GROMACS .gro file of C-alpha atoms in nm:
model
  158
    1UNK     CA    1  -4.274  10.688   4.424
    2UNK     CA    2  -4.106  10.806   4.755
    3UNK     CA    3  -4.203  11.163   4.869
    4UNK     CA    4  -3.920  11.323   5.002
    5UNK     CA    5  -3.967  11.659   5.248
    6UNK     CA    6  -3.818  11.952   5.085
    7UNK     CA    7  -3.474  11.947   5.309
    8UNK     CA    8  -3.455  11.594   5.281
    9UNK     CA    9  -3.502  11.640   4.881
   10UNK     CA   10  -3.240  11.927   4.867
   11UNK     CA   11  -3.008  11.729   5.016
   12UNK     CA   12  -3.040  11.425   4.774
   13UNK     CA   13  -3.044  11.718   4.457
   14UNK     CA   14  -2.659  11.847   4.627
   15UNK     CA   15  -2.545  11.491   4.649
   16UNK     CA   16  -2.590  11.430   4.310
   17UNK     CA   17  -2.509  11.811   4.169
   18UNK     CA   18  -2.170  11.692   4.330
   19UNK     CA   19  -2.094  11.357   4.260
   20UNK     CA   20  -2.247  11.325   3.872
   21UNK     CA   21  -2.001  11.570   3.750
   22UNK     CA   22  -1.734  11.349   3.801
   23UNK     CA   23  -1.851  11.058   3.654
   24UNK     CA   24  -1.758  11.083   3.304
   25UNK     CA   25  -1.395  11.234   3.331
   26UNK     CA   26  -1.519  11.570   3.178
   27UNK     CA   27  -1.217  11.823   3.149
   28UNK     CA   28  -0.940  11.576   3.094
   29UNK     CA   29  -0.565  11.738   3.025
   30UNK     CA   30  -0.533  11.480   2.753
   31UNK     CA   31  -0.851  11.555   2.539
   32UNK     CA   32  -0.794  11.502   2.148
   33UNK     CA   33  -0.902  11.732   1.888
   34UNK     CA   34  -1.287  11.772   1.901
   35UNK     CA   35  -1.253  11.683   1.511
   36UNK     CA   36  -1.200  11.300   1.600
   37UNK     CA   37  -1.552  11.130   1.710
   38UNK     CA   38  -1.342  11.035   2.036
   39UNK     CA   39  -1.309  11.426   2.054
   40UNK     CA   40  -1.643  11.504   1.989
   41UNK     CA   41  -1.780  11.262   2.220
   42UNK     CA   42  -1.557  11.417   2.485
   43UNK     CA   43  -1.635  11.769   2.388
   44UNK     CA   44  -2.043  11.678   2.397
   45UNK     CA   45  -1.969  11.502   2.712
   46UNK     CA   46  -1.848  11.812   2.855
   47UNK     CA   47  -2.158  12.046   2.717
   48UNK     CA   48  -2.380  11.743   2.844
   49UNK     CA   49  -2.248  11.837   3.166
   50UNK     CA   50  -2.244  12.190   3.199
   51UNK     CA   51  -2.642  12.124   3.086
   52UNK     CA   52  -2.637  11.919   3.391
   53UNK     CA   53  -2.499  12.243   3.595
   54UNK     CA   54  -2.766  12.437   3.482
   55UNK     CA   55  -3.019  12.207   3.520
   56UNK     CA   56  -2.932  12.158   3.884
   57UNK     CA   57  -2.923  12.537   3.970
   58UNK     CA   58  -3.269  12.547   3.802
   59UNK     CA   59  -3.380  12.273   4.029
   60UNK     CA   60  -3.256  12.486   4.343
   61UNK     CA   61  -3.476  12.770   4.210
   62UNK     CA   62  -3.759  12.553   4.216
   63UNK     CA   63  -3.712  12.455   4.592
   64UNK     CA   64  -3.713  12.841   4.662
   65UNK     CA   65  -4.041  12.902   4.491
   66UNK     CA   66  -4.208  12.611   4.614
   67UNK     CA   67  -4.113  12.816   4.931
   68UNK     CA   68  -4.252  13.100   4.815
   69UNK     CA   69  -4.554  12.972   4.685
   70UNK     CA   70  -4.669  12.712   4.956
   71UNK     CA   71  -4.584  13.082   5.229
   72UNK     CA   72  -4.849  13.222   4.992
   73UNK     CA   73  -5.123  12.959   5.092
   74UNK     CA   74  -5.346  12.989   4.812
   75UNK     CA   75  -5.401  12.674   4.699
   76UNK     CA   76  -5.689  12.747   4.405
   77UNK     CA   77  -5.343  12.905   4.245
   78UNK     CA   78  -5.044  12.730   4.353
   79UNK     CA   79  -5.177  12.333   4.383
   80UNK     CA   80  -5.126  12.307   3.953
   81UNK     CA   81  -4.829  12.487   3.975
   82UNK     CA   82  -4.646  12.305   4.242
   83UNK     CA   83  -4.785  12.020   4.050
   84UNK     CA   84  -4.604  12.106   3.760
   85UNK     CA   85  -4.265  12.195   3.975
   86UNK     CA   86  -4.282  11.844   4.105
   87UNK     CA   87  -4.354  11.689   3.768
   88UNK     CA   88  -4.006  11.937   3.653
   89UNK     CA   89  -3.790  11.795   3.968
   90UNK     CA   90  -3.924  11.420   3.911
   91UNK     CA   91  -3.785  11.425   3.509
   92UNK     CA   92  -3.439  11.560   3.608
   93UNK     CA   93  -3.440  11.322   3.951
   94UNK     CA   94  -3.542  11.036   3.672
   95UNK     CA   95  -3.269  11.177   3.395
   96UNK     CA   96  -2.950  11.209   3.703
   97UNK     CA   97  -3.086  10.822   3.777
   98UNK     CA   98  -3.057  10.685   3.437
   99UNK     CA   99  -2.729  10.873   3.271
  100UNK     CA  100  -2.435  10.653   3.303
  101UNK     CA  101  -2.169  10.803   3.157
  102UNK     CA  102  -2.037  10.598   2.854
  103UNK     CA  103  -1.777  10.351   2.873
  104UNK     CA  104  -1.469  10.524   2.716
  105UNK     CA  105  -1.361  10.145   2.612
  106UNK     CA  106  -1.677  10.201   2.377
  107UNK     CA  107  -1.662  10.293   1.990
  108UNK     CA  108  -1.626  10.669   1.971
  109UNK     CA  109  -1.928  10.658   1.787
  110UNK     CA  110  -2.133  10.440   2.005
  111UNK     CA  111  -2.098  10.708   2.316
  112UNK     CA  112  -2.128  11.007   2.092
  113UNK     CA  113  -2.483  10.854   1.983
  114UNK     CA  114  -2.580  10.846   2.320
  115UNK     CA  115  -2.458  11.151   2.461
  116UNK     CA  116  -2.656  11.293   2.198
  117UNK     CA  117  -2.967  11.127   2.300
  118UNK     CA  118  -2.843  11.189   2.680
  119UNK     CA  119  -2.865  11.582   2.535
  120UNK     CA  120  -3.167  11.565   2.341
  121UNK     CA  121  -3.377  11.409   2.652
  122UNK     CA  122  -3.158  11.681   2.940
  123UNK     CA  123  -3.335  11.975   2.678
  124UNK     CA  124  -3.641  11.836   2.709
  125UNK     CA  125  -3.614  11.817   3.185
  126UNK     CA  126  -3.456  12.200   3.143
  127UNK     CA  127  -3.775  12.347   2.942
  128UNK     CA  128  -3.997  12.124   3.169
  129UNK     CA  129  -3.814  12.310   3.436
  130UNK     CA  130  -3.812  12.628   3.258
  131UNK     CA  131  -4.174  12.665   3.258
  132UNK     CA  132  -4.257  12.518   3.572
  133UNK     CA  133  -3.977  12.794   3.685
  134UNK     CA  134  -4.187  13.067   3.506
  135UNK     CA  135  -4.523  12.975   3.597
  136UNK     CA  136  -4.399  12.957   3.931
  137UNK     CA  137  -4.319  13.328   3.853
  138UNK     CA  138  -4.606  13.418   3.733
  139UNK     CA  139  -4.817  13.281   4.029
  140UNK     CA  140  -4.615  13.489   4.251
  141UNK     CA  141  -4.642  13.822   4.088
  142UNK     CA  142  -5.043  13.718   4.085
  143UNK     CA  143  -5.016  13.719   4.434
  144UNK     CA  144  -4.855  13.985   4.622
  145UNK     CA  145  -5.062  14.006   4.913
  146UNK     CA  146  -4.882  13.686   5.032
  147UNK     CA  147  -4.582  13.911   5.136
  148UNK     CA  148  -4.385  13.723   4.861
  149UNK     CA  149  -4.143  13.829   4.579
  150UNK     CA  150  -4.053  13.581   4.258
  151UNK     CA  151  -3.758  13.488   4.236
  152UNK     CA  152  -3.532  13.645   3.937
  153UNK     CA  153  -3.527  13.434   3.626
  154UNK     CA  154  -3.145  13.274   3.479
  155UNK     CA  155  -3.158  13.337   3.109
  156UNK     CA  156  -3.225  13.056   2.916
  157UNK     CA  157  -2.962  12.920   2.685
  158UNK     CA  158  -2.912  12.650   2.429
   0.00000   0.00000   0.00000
């Protein structure tokens, strides 16, 4: 695996926050009823997205904590931690690799099948980032000699 420095990976996170979204032709004029499995598809194709979206803003939190926590230079307390932020990053890095957004020449029901999987395994990188996110937290209000605040938590939705 390729370690990136911290700019270097921000950089590569933005590039893909802004080109994935358009990949899949999410927020078409000429959507059909979400009743049809073409609908549905397109409608889940859109939610998969706007996952995405909020997966990618958690990832920028985790870049400013990693910040925060590396300023704090307590390694006993932030080495498992930042472990478990990198371990976070690396599963949405992996997920952003391996979506391709379905073929729209495909059965309805073929790409609604795997957006759903597509969904099922994006849940699973946002709570990995979700508790890296608030053990990061945690950490940091552990430590406030460090001269460093947490960073406020987004609410977690479905």
């Amino acid at each position: 695996m390729i370690k990136l420095s911290l700019p270097l990976r921000a950089a590569c996170s933005l590039v893909a926050f802004a080109v994935l979204p358009s990949c899949g032709g999410a927020g078409t004029s000429s959507t059909p009823a979400a009743t049809t499995p073409a609908g549905q598809a397109r409608a889940l194709e859109d939610t998969l997205m706007a996952h995405h979206d909020r997966a990618m803003t958690q990832t920028e939190q985790l870049f400013e904590l990693k910040a925060k926590l590396t300023a704090a230079k307590a390694p006993a307390v932030t080495t498992p931690i930042m472990a478990k932020m990198q371990a976070a990053d690396q599963a949405m890095m992996n997920w952003m690799h391996h979506y391709q957004a379905p073929d729209s020449a495909a059965p309805a029901s073929q790409r609604l099948t795997y957006l759903q999987d597509q969904q099922r395994q994006l849940a699973g990188v946002e709570r990995r980032l979700r508790g890296a996110i608030d053990s990061a937290n945690a950490a940091l209000h552990q430590l406030p000699a460090a001269g460093v605040t947490p960073t406020p938590a987004t609410p977690a939705t479905k």
